[in-house]
Structures are given as structure tokens and as C-alpha cells.
mmCIF file of C-alpha atoms in Angstrom:
data_model
loop_
_atom_site.group_PDB
_atom_site.id
_atom_site.type_symbol
_atom_site.label_atom_id
_atom_site.label_comp_id
_atom_site.label_asym_id
_atom_site.label_seq_id
_atom_site.Cartn_x
_atom_site.Cartn_y
_atom_site.Cartn_z
ATOM 1 C CA UNK A 187 224.864 -39.661 63.179
ATOM 2 C CA UNK A 188 227.670 -37.191 62.101
ATOM 3 C CA UNK A 189 225.269 -34.451 61.981
ATOM 4 C CA UNK A 190 223.940 -35.466 65.492
ATOM 5 C CA UNK A 191 227.369 -35.357 67.073
ATOM 6 C CA UNK A 192 227.957 -31.865 65.590
ATOM 7 C CA UNK A 193 224.651 -30.702 66.840
ATOM 8 C CA UNK A 194 225.335 -32.131 70.401
ATOM 9 C CA UNK A 195 228.738 -30.461 70.420
ATOM 10 C CA UNK A 196 227.215 -27.035 69.370
ATOM 11 C CA UNK A 197 224.673 -27.408 72.261
ATOM 12 C CA UNK A 198 227.409 -28.295 74.721
ATOM 13 C CA UNK A 199 229.474 -25.344 73.737
ATOM 14 C CA UNK A 200 226.806 -22.907 74.272
ATOM 15 C CA UNK A 201 225.710 -24.457 77.633
ATOM 16 C CA UNK A 202 229.417 -23.966 78.721
ATOM 17 C CA UNK A 203 229.288 -20.408 77.613
ATOM 18 C CA UNK A 204 226.050 -19.829 79.694
ATOM 19 C CA UNK A 205 227.606 -21.167 82.855
ATOM 20 C CA UNK A 206 228.520 -18.655 85.570
ATOM 21 C CA UNK A 207 232.188 -17.600 84.873
ATOM 22 C CA UNK A 208 232.599 -14.360 86.697
ATOM 23 C CA UNK A 209 234.232 -14.385 90.185
ATOM 24 C CA UNK A 210 231.517 -14.185 92.851
ATOM 25 C CA UNK A 211 233.174 -11.157 94.520
ATOM 26 C CA UNK A 212 233.010 -9.150 91.196
ATOM 27 C CA UNK A 213 229.155 -9.908 90.729
ATOM 28 C CA UNK A 214 228.514 -8.789 94.344
ATOM 29 C CA UNK A 215 230.457 -5.599 93.752
ATOM 30 C CA UNK A 216 228.512 -4.865 90.387
ATOM 31 C CA UNK A 217 225.301 -5.570 92.305
ATOM 32 C CA UNK A 218 226.181 -3.026 95.106
ATOM 33 C CA UNK A 219 227.367 -0.647 92.380
ATOM 34 C CA UNK A 220 224.054 -0.709 90.709
ATOM 35 C CA UNK A 221 221.956 -0.679 93.888
ATOM 36 C CA UNK A 222 223.655 2.476 94.965
ATOM 37 C CA UNK A 223 222.241 4.397 92.155
ATOM 38 C CA UNK A 224 218.802 5.640 92.324
ATOM 39 C CA UNK A 225 216.398 3.413 90.345
ATOM 40 C CA UNK A 226 214.539 6.578 89.079
ATOM 41 C CA UNK A 227 217.778 7.775 87.283
ATOM 42 C CA UNK A 228 218.178 4.519 85.230
ATOM 43 C CA UNK A 229 216.225 4.738 82.094
ATOM 44 C CA UNK A 230 214.753 1.424 80.567
ATOM 45 C CA UNK A 231 217.188 2.037 77.406
ATOM 46 C CA UNK A 232 220.167 2.656 79.318
ATOM 47 C CA UNK A 233 223.304 0.546 79.830
ATOM 48 C CA UNK A 234 222.857 0.119 83.366
ATOM 49 C CA UNK A 235 219.426 -1.074 82.886
ATOM 50 C CA UNK A 236 220.670 -3.992 81.057
ATOM 51 C CA UNK A 237 222.564 -5.162 84.062
ATOM 52 C CA UNK A 238 220.218 -8.219 84.734
ATOM 53 C CA UNK A 239 222.017 -10.492 87.162
ATOM 54 C CA UNK A 240 219.964 -13.408 86.128
ATOM 55 C CA UNK A 241 222.820 -13.778 83.485
ATOM 56 C CA UNK A 242 226.539 -13.879 84.206
ATOM 57 C CA UNK A 243 228.186 -10.559 83.448
ATOM 58 C CA UNK A 244 230.893 -12.037 81.493
ATOM 59 C CA UNK A 245 228.894 -14.570 79.721
ATOM 60 C CA UNK A 246 228.980 -14.213 75.766
ATOM 61 C CA UNK A 247 227.478 -13.053 73.621
ATOM 62 C CA UNK A 248 225.807 -10.035 75.240
ATOM 63 C CA UNK A 249 222.443 -9.826 73.262
ATOM 64 C CA UNK A 250 219.884 -8.412 75.911
ATOM 65 C CA UNK A 251 221.935 -8.341 79.135
ATOM 66 C CA UNK A 252 225.132 -6.488 80.150
ATOM 67 C CA UNK A 253 225.184 -5.137 76.644
ATOM 68 C CA UNK A 254 227.518 -2.104 77.521
ATOM 69 C CA UNK A 255 229.332 -0.337 80.276
ATOM 70 C CA UNK A 256 231.099 -3.335 81.408
ATOM 71 C CA UNK A 257 234.025 -5.403 80.090
ATOM 72 C CA UNK A 258 235.753 -8.488 81.129
ATOM 73 C CA UNK A 259 239.049 -10.200 81.213
ATOM 74 C CA UNK A 260 240.026 -12.509 78.212
ATOM 75 C CA UNK A 261 239.219 -15.640 80.448
ATOM 76 C CA UNK A 262 235.728 -14.057 81.237
ATOM 77 C CA UNK A 263 236.260 -14.326 85.012
ATOM 78 C CA UNK A 264 237.070 -10.789 86.097
ATOM 79 C CA UNK A 265 235.468 -7.304 85.604
ATOM 80 C CA UNK A 266 238.179 -5.136 84.042
ATOM 81 C CA UNK A 267 236.388 -1.869 82.967
ATOM 82 C CA UNK A 268 233.393 0.071 83.917
ATOM 83 C CA UNK A 269 232.557 2.877 81.594
ATOM 84 C CA UNK A 270 229.078 4.263 82.100
ATOM 85 C CA UNK A 271 227.071 6.056 79.578
ATOM 86 C CA UNK A 272 226.702 9.741 80.453
ATOM 87 C CA UNK A 273 222.872 10.017 80.940
ATOM 88 C CA UNK A 274 222.601 11.441 84.272
ATOM 89 C CA UNK A 275 222.667 8.467 86.763
ATOM 90 C CA UNK A 276 222.464 9.675 90.234
ATOM 91 C CA UNK A 277 223.734 7.975 93.350
ATOM 92 C CA UNK A 278 226.923 7.379 95.337
ATOM 93 C CA UNK A 279 230.072 5.200 94.649
ATOM 94 C CA UNK A 280 229.809 2.177 96.645
ATOM 95 C CA UNK A 281 232.810 1.212 98.744
ATOM 96 C CA UNK A 282 232.412 -2.321 97.587
ATOM 97 C CA UNK A 283 233.971 -1.247 94.252
ATOM 98 C CA UNK A 284 237.176 -2.280 96.090
ATOM 99 C CA UNK A 285 236.275 -5.848 95.354
ATOM 100 C CA UNK A 286 236.908 -5.475 91.654
ATOM 101 C CA UNK A 287 240.748 -5.807 92.080
ATOM 102 C CA UNK A 288 241.347 -6.417 88.358
ATOM 103 C CA UNK A 289 239.621 -3.218 87.290
ATOM 104 C CA UNK A 290 241.753 -1.050 84.834
ATOM 105 C CA UNK A 291 239.288 1.474 83.900
ATOM 106 C CA UNK A 292 236.585 3.234 86.087
ATOM 107 C CA UNK A 293 234.833 6.016 84.153
ATOM 108 C CA UNK A 294 231.557 7.623 85.584
ATOM 109 C CA UNK A 295 231.920 11.021 83.768
ATOM 110 C CA UNK A 296 229.035 13.280 83.055
ATOM 111 C CA UNK A 297 226.505 11.876 85.559
ATOM 112 C CA UNK A 298 225.159 13.047 88.839
ATOM 113 C CA UNK A 299 227.124 10.950 91.487
ATOM 114 C CA UNK A 300 227.481 12.554 94.673
ATOM 115 C CA UNK A 301 229.003 12.163 98.114
ATOM 116 C CA UNK A 302 232.541 11.165 99.008
ATOM 117 C CA UNK A 303 235.011 9.321 96.764
ATOM 118 C CA UNK A 304 235.346 6.024 98.984
ATOM 119 C CA UNK A 305 238.865 5.493 100.679
ATOM 120 C CA UNK A 306 238.655 1.808 99.639
ATOM 121 C CA UNK A 307 239.378 2.736 95.991
ATOM 122 C CA UNK A 308 242.936 2.082 97.193
ATOM 123 C CA UNK A 309 242.352 -1.512 96.736
ATOM 124 C CA UNK A 310 242.073 -1.234 92.817
ATOM 125 C CA UNK A 311 245.935 -1.723 92.251
ATOM 126 C CA UNK A 312 245.509 -2.504 88.613
ATOM 127 C CA UNK A 313 243.431 0.799 87.921
ATOM 128 C CA UNK A 314 245.020 2.841 84.971
ATOM 129 C CA UNK A 315 242.343 5.282 84.327
ATOM 130 C CA UNK A 316 240.059 6.872 86.905
ATOM 131 C CA UNK A 317 237.631 9.496 85.408
ATOM 132 C CA UNK A 318 235.013 10.974 87.756
ATOM 133 C CA UNK A 319 234.705 14.272 85.784
ATOM 134 C CA UNK A 320 231.450 16.185 85.737
ATOM 135 C CA UNK A 321 229.602 14.929 88.723
ATOM 136 C CA UNK A 322 228.874 16.178 92.273
ATOM 137 C CA UNK A 323 231.500 14.406 94.281
ATOM 138 C CA UNK A 324 232.287 16.289 97.452
ATOM 139 C CA UNK A 325 234.688 16.109 100.470
ATOM 140 C CA UNK A 326 238.363 15.796 100.209
ATOM 141 C CA UNK A 327 240.299 13.577 97.688
ATOM 142 C CA UNK A 328 241.099 10.535 99.830
ATOM 143 C CA UNK A 329 244.920 10.158 100.493
ATOM 144 C CA UNK A 330 244.588 6.562 99.770
ATOM 145 C CA UNK A 331 244.213 7.313 95.923
ATOM 146 C CA UNK A 332 248.096 7.745 96.065
ATOM 147 C CA UNK A 333 248.230 3.865 96.298
ATOM 148 C CA UNK A 334 247.147 3.426 92.899
ATOM 149 C CA UNK A 335 250.570 2.749 91.479
ATOM 150 C CA UNK A 336 249.339 1.559 88.046
ATOM 151 C CA UNK A 337 247.302 4.754 87.483
ATOM 152 C CA UNK A 338 248.049 6.798 84.382
ATOM 153 C CA UNK A 339 245.072 9.098 84.155
ATOM 154 C CA UNK A 340 243.293 10.837 87.075
ATOM 155 C CA UNK A 341 240.537 13.129 86.206
ATOM 156 C CA UNK A 342 238.405 14.495 88.914
ATOM 157 C CA UNK A 343 237.549 17.669 87.343
ATOM 158 C CA UNK A 344 234.182 19.677 87.476
ATOM 159 C CA UNK A 345 233.134 18.348 90.878
ATOM 160 C CA UNK A 346 232.763 19.936 94.513
ATOM 161 C CA UNK A 347 235.907 18.398 95.938
ATOM 162 C CA UNK A 348 237.550 20.580 98.681
ATOM 163 C CA UNK A 349 240.319 20.352 101.148
ATOM 164 C CA UNK A 350 244.044 20.080 100.286
ATOM 165 C CA UNK A 351 245.785 18.046 97.491
ATOM 166 C CA UNK A 352 247.273 14.652 98.761
ATOM 167 C CA UNK A 353 250.774 15.146 100.007
ATOM 168 C CA UNK A 354 252.173 12.166 98.293
ATOM 169 C CA UNK A 355 250.963 12.657 94.729
ATOM 170 C CA UNK A 356 254.418 12.041 93.605
ATOM 171 C CA UNK A 357 254.053 8.463 94.696
ATOM 172 C CA UNK A 358 251.777 7.879 91.554
ATOM 173 C CA UNK A 359 254.791 6.983 89.723
ATOM 174 C CA UNK A 360 252.741 5.996 86.455
ATOM 175 C CA UNK A 361 250.552 8.918 86.395
ATOM 176 C CA UNK A 362 250.711 10.998 83.027
ATOM 177 C CA UNK A 363 247.672 13.116 83.106
ATOM 178 C CA UNK A 364 246.209 14.873 86.251
ATOM 179 C CA UNK A 365 243.125 16.987 86.087
ATOM 180 C CA UNK A 366 241.536 18.361 89.213
ATOM 181 C CA UNK A 367 240.016 21.643 87.737
ATOM 182 C CA UNK A 368 236.925 23.303 88.600
ATOM 183 C CA UNK A 369 236.726 22.108 92.274
ATOM 184 C CA UNK A 370 237.131 23.987 95.647
ATOM 185 C CA UNK A 371 240.514 22.756 96.504
ATOM 186 C CA UNK A 372 242.866 24.756 98.756
ATOM 187 C CA UNK A 373 246.494 24.859 100.009
ATOM 188 C CA UNK A 374 249.686 24.627 98.183
ATOM 189 C CA UNK A 375 251.111 22.295 95.257
ATOM 190 C CA UNK A 376 252.805 19.179 96.631
ATOM 191 C CA UNK A 377 255.625 17.485 94.699
ATOM 192 C CA UNK A 378 254.381 15.952 91.381
ATOM 193 C CA UNK A 379 254.929 12.645 89.693
ATOM 194 C CA UNK A 380 257.961 12.493 87.512
ATOM 195 C CA UNK A 381 256.199 10.979 84.422
ATOM 196 C CA UNK A 382 253.435 13.494 84.270
ATOM 197 C CA UNK A 383 252.598 14.926 80.726
ATOM 198 C CA UNK A 384 249.631 17.095 81.533
ATOM 199 C CA UNK A 385 248.727 19.018 84.769
ATOM 200 C CA UNK A 386 245.382 20.821 85.096
ATOM 201 C CA UNK A 387 244.378 22.389 88.338
ATOM 202 C CA UNK A 388 242.451 25.458 86.919
ATOM 203 C CA UNK A 389 239.621 27.081 88.822
ATOM 204 C CA UNK A 390 240.272 26.113 92.315
ATOM 205 C CA UNK A 391 241.470 28.063 95.325
ATOM 206 C CA UNK A 392 245.088 26.924 95.444
ATOM 207 C CA UNK A 393 247.732 29.366 96.715
ATOM 208 C CA UNK A 394 251.384 29.958 97.566
ATOM 209 C CA UNK A 395 254.410 29.885 95.289
ATOM 210 C CA UNK A 396 255.116 27.843 92.299
ATOM 211 C CA UNK A 397 258.225 26.418 93.584
ATOM 212 C CA UNK A 398 261.078 24.666 91.633
ATOM 213 C CA UNK A 399 261.075 21.572 94.218
ATOM 214 C CA UNK A 400 257.374 20.887 93.115
ATOM 215 C CA UNK A 401 258.343 20.402 89.516
ATOM 216 C CA UNK A 402 261.868 19.030 89.869
ATOM 217 C CA UNK A 403 262.615 16.367 87.582
ATOM 218 C CA UNK A 404 259.463 16.638 85.502
ATOM 219 C CA UNK A 405 261.389 16.256 82.180
ATOM 220 C CA UNK A 406 258.245 15.119 80.222
ATOM 221 C CA UNK A 407 255.768 17.623 81.318
ATOM 222 C CA UNK A 408 254.147 19.385 78.332
ATOM 223 C CA UNK A 409 250.914 21.108 79.531
ATOM 224 C CA UNK A 410 250.482 23.183 82.693
ATOM 225 C CA UNK A 411 247.081 24.834 83.502
ATOM 226 C CA UNK A 412 247.061 26.516 86.898
ATOM 227 C CA UNK A 413 244.785 29.514 85.734
ATOM 228 C CA UNK A 414 242.081 31.022 88.040
ATOM 229 C CA UNK A 415 243.815 30.253 91.372
ATOM 230 C CA UNK A 416 245.566 32.460 93.930
ATOM 231 C CA UNK A 417 249.150 31.612 93.252
ATOM 232 C CA UNK A 418 251.606 34.539 94.071
ATOM 233 C CA UNK A 419 255.158 35.650 94.189
ATOM 234 C CA UNK A 420 257.898 35.215 91.536
ATOM 235 C CA UNK A 421 257.727 32.843 88.768
ATOM 236 C CA UNK A 422 261.272 31.775 88.471
ATOM 237 C CA UNK A 423 263.362 31.337 85.187
ATOM 238 C CA UNK A 424 263.524 27.684 85.810
ATOM 239 C CA UNK A 425 259.921 27.204 84.826
ATOM 240 C CA UNK A 426 259.959 27.935 81.188
ATOM 241 C CA UNK A 427 263.031 25.984 80.857
ATOM 242 C CA UNK A 428 261.321 22.712 81.687
ATOM 243 C CA UNK A 429 262.626 20.657 78.695
ATOM 244 C CA UNK A 430 259.223 19.469 77.315
ATOM 245 C CA UNK A 431 256.903 22.300 78.008
ATOM 246 C CA UNK A 432 254.510 23.352 75.308
ATOM 247 C CA UNK A 433 251.432 25.077 76.748
ATOM 248 C CA UNK A 434 251.269 27.158 79.937
ATOM 249 C CA UNK A 435 248.187 28.927 81.394
ATOM 250 C CA UNK A 436 248.751 30.916 84.617
ATOM 251 C CA UNK A 437 246.207 33.547 84.022
ATOM 252 C CA UNK A 438 244.005 34.999 86.817
ATOM 253 C CA UNK A 439 246.478 34.505 89.637
ATOM 254 C CA UNK A 440 248.399 36.911 91.771
ATOM 255 C CA UNK A 441 251.928 36.599 90.558
ATOM 256 C CA UNK A 442 253.949 39.842 91.001
ATOM 257 C CA UNK A 443 257.161 39.129 88.925
ATOM 258 C CA UNK A 444 258.240 36.605 86.185
ATOM 259 C CA UNK A 445 261.772 35.702 85.317
ATOM 260 C CA UNK A 446 262.614 34.530 81.636
ATOM 261 C CA UNK A 447 265.909 33.287 80.561
ATOM 262 C CA UNK A 448 266.868 32.335 76.951
ATOM 263 C CA UNK A 449 266.256 28.643 76.277
ATOM 264 C CA UNK A 450 269.309 26.519 76.384
ATOM 265 C CA UNK A 451 270.863 26.153 72.972
ATOM 266 C CA UNK A 452 267.963 28.103 71.535
ATOM 267 C CA UNK A 453 265.783 25.052 71.778
ATOM 268 C CA UNK A 454 262.365 24.951 73.186
ATOM 269 C CA UNK A 455 258.872 23.449 72.423
ATOM 270 C CA UNK A 456 256.981 26.226 74.058
ATOM 271 C CA UNK A 457 254.171 27.261 71.850
ATOM 272 C CA UNK A 458 251.705 29.088 74.167
ATOM 273 C CA UNK A 459 251.960 31.178 77.300
ATOM 274 C CA UNK A 460 249.040 32.945 79.097
ATOM 275 C CA UNK A 461 250.052 35.081 82.081
ATOM 276 C CA UNK A 462 247.281 37.524 81.815
ATOM 277 C CA UNK A 463 245.370 39.022 84.708
ATOM 278 C CA UNK A 464 248.010 38.851 87.279
ATOM 279 C CA UNK A 465 249.828 41.613 89.200
ATOM 280 C CA UNK A 466 253.293 41.318 87.138
ATOM 281 C CA UNK A 467 255.389 44.356 87.471
ATOM 282 C CA UNK A 468 258.554 45.438 85.693
ATOM 283 C CA UNK A 469 259.371 45.270 81.950
ATOM 284 C CA UNK A 470 258.012 42.956 79.131
ATOM 285 C CA UNK A 471 260.286 39.950 79.226
ATOM 286 C CA UNK A 472 262.347 40.355 76.185
ATOM 287 C CA UNK A 473 263.681 36.801 76.344
ATOM 288 C CA UNK A 474 260.224 35.466 75.158
ATOM 289 C CA UNK A 475 261.341 36.512 71.492
ATOM 290 C CA UNK A 476 264.021 33.832 71.775
ATOM 291 C CA UNK A 477 261.576 30.931 72.117
ATOM 292 C CA UNK A 478 261.520 29.602 68.499
ATOM 293 C CA UNK A 479 258.042 27.993 68.441
ATOM 294 C CA UNK A 480 256.183 30.447 70.456
ATOM 295 C CA UNK A 481 252.944 31.489 68.729
ATOM 296 C CA UNK A 482 250.610 32.779 71.428
ATOM 297 C CA UNK A 483 251.666 35.061 74.220
ATOM 298 C CA UNK A 484 249.378 36.865 76.625
ATOM 299 C CA UNK A 485 250.519 39.473 79.447
ATOM 300 C CA UNK A 486 247.347 41.402 79.325
ATOM 301 C CA UNK A 487 246.092 43.399 82.404
ATOM 302 C CA UNK A 488 249.314 43.220 84.557
ATOM 303 C CA UNK A 489 251.312 46.240 85.767
ATOM 304 C CA UNK A 490 254.125 46.053 83.219
ATOM 305 C CA UNK A 491 255.911 49.136 82.046
ATOM 306 C CA UNK A 492 258.499 50.317 79.488
ATOM 307 C CA UNK A 493 258.590 49.662 75.833
ATOM 308 C CA UNK A 494 257.581 46.728 73.719
ATOM 309 C CA UNK A 495 260.659 44.650 72.802
ATOM 310 C CA UNK A 496 261.587 44.951 69.220
ATOM 311 C CA UNK A 497 262.159 41.137 69.191
ATOM 312 C CA UNK A 498 258.475 40.651 69.600
ATOM 313 C CA UNK A 499 257.754 42.292 66.224
ATOM 314 C CA UNK A 500 260.491 40.324 64.517
ATOM 315 C CA UNK A 501 259.465 36.874 65.759
ATOM 316 C CA UNK A 502 258.056 35.003 62.592
ATOM 317 C CA UNK A 503 256.295 32.301 64.487
ATOM 318 C CA UNK A 504 254.171 34.839 66.786
ATOM 319 C CA UNK A 505 250.427 34.776 65.749
ATOM 320 C CA UNK A 506 248.637 35.968 68.850
ATOM 321 C CA UNK A 507 249.967 38.897 71.213
ATOM 322 C CA UNK A 508 247.898 40.233 74.117
ATOM 323 C CA UNK A 509 249.560 43.014 75.849
ATOM 324 C CA UNK A 510 246.611 45.160 76.461
ATOM 325 C CA UNK A 511 245.778 46.598 80.063
ATOM 326 C CA UNK A 512 249.384 47.546 81.120
ATOM 327 C CA UNK A 513 251.287 50.829 81.193
ATOM 328 C CA UNK A 514 253.599 50.363 78.164
ATOM 329 C CA UNK A 515 255.250 53.555 76.547
ATOM 330 C CA UNK A 516 256.795 54.475 73.533
ATOM 331 C CA UNK A 517 255.881 53.777 69.907
ATOM 332 C CA UNK A 518 254.994 50.160 69.101
ATOM 333 C CA UNK A 519 257.195 48.509 66.375
ATOM 334 C CA UNK A 520 256.036 49.288 62.841
ATOM 335 C CA UNK A 521 256.290 45.741 61.826
ATOM 336 C CA UNK A 522 253.115 45.055 63.760
ATOM 337 C CA UNK A 523 251.247 47.264 61.197
ATOM 338 C CA UNK A 524 252.850 46.039 58.018
ATOM 339 C CA UNK A 525 250.440 44.748 55.383
ATOM 340 C CA UNK A 526 251.729 41.293 55.611
ATOM 341 C CA UNK A 527 251.658 40.884 59.265
ATOM 342 C CA UNK A 528 249.780 37.817 60.742
ATOM 343 C CA UNK A 529 249.833 38.910 64.306
ATOM 344 C CA UNK A 530 246.228 39.368 66.039
ATOM 345 C CA UNK A 531 245.578 40.448 69.700
ATOM 346 C CA UNK A 532 245.779 43.761 71.277
ATOM 347 C CA UNK A 533 248.138 46.490 72.379
ATOM 348 C CA UNK A 534 245.345 48.818 73.633
ATOM 349 C CA UNK A 535 244.655 50.219 77.037
ATOM 350 C CA UNK A 536 248.402 51.162 77.670
ATOM 351 C CA UNK A 537 250.290 54.552 77.439
ATOM 352 C CA UNK A 538 251.569 54.005 73.823
ATOM 353 C CA UNK A 539 252.063 56.765 71.337
ATOM 354 C CA UNK A 540 251.464 56.529 67.679
ATOM 355 C CA UNK A 541 249.432 53.283 67.818
ATOM 356 C CA UNK A 542 247.379 53.517 64.516
ATOM 357 C CA UNK A 543 243.733 53.947 65.348
ATOM 358 C CA UNK A 544 242.664 52.028 62.303
ATOM 359 C CA UNK A 545 244.672 48.818 63.471
ATOM 360 C CA UNK A 546 242.801 46.081 65.334
ATOM 361 C CA UNK A 547 245.934 45.680 67.485
ATOM 362 C CA UNK A 548 245.323 49.295 68.791
ATOM 363 C CA UNK A 549 241.855 48.412 70.245
ATOM 364 C CA UNK A 550 240.823 49.458 72.890
ATOM 365 C CA UNK A 551 242.096 53.003 73.014
ATOM 366 C CA UNK A 552 245.088 54.090 75.016
ATOM 367 C CA UNK A 553 244.816 55.105 78.688
ATOM 368 C CA UNK A 554 244.366 58.831 79.317
ATOM 369 C CA UNK A 555 247.552 61.013 79.612
ATOM 370 C CA UNK A 556 246.491 61.718 83.323
ATOM 371 C CA UNK A 557 246.362 57.970 84.208
ATOM 372 C CA UNK A 558 249.829 57.501 82.506
ATOM 373 C CA UNK A 559 251.363 60.417 84.310
ATOM 374 C CA UNK A 560 250.194 59.079 87.751
ATOM 375 C CA UNK A 561 251.503 55.655 86.999
ATOM 376 C CA UNK A 562 254.840 57.083 86.202
ATOM 377 C CA UNK A 563 254.785 59.787 88.836
ATOM 378 C CA UNK A 564 255.397 62.420 86.348
ATOM 379 C CA UNK A 565 255.527 62.685 82.596
ATOM 380 C CA UNK A 566 255.766 59.094 80.944
ATOM 381 C CA UNK A 567 258.967 58.532 79.162
ATOM 382 C CA UNK A 568 259.058 58.151 75.401
#
């Protein structure tokens, strides 16, 4: 009798687990999500192929159905995560995704989704991670995305998105990581979220000035990647004084001037700066030598003149220095060519004198005297 009671309890326990648990609206949303993906792009061995709705999505254990790509709440009633396997699913993101109101993660990266991002995504008020990178989404970024107050990571990089950035990006008060790189976005930078740690907008068609008002209050910002756009004008001294800044890539834009101040109290976390391939004029910014942790600096292929500041050669933290492709004159500091130097990079394609031909730093060779003479409207100064 004792064994029979235990057996019946065991059977009852598993029957209860097999009952439908997931909220009907979540199940209908999952069905719509799967049906919006081309059947021909769903291999039989894939996660999505295991989404068999003859079973409840949140029933456990998952042995043959819903084995991956979907996660549920602890009480097994709501869908909380969709993380697709990156195997080339092709289709559109259904507007009915909005029914999954307890969703915290939506990751469709490295597939072939196309069409617009539905504006109904604004209903996902608990969403913390939205990752749609490496697909073929097109159209503009819906303004409704700024209603996602819990969002911490927004990655829409490597798509075909166009139009302007949403004006109220700063209303994403929880946002820490924003990556919209490798799209076709245009227009200016709007004001950004105060909690932002990483900003990546590289390889778009963004333009205008990088203004202080855009970055005002971003005391936690560590990484800025705005390279390969059309930003112009002067980069103000305030920029490199952002208190948590570590890595900056502004290469391949149209900046004409850059202002550099000494860091406050001599303290800065700045490690790497790339300002190469712009239109920056004037002398090399000597104050970069006062950034204690700076190890990589590129100002290559600009319109810089004058001598190389002596402080660059005395900076112990500096490991990579690219100043090639400018109009620098004079003799480069001898410390760059000492036997124990650890600096790599290039001082080539300038108007320098006495740059040792056997040094890797002096490659490629210097500009011709005629080019340098024209640049200085006469004889280059020593």
C-alpha cells in the first residue's frame, strides 16, 4: 500500500507538470513569432524546430520540445527570454511580439530577419536586452523604442536601418550599452542617456558637431566609437575630460580642430584615442602627454604641422603612436629610437628631418621637399 501511494503521487506530480501553464497570450505570440519565419529556413535540428505547440512551452522537463531558445518565469506562466540560435532563420519580426509583456531578453542576432522593427515593441516594458545585430532590418528605428525604460542593452548594429536617431534616446534611463553601428543612419546626435557606459555608432552617415550638450552629465561613459561618419567642426576640450572615458575612436570623419586640456588633477582613465583620417589642422596637441594611462594614440593622415612634442617621447605608458601622413617638421625626439623603446607605429609621410631610415617608426619615407615647401608656402622651418 505504501509503495502504491508513492507511485500515485509520482504520477500525479508529473500530470500536473504536463498541464498547460503558460499564459494563452504568450503561447499565441510564440506561434505568431514562429509562423512569421520562413519554414524553409528552419532546419530540423534547430531550436525553432523544437517549438512544438502540442506541448506547453513552459512545461518541464524539456526533452524533445522547446529544448532551447525560450525561457520562462519561475512560476512557469510567462515567457521571459527568446534567444535564437544563429543559424540563418529568415523572416520578419511579428508585431504580436508585444504580447510577451514579461520578456526581459530578445536576441535574434546573426540571422536573416528583414523588414521593419515593429513599433509595438514599446509594449515590452520589462525588456532589458534587445539584440538584433547582424540581420537585414530596414526602415527607421521606431521612436517607440524609447518607451523601454528597463532597457540596458540596445544592439541594432549590422543591419540596413536608415533615417535619423530617435530624438528622446535620453529617456532610456537604464541604458548602458548602445550599438547602432554599420547601418545607414543620418542626422545629428541627440542627447544621450546619463547611465551610458558604451556608445558605438560607427560606419553610418551621421553628421554635424559633437556638442557638449549631447554628452552633458555622462559621467559613466567609458567607450565612444563614432568613427566612419561625417562629423565635423571642432572637438572641444570638454570631451576628453569626461571623467570615466577610456577608449575613443573618431577616425574617418571631417573634424577640423581638436582642443585638448590637461586632465583635472592629472587623473584620467583614457587609454586609447584614434583621431586618424580627419582634417585636423594646427600643431600636435601636446597635452595628450599628460594623460597618465594613454597607451595608444593615432592622429595619422590629418593636416597637422609643427614639431613632435617632446612629452610624447618621454611618456612611459605610450606603446602605439601613429602620426604618419601629416606635415610635421623638425627632428623627431631621439628617445623614440633608443634601444629599449617599446613604441610601435609610424612617423612616416611627414616633413621630418633625421628620421632613421632603419627604424620601423620612420616608414613610409618622408614627403618630398617640394610638397613640404608648398605646404608651408616656402621653406619648411626646422
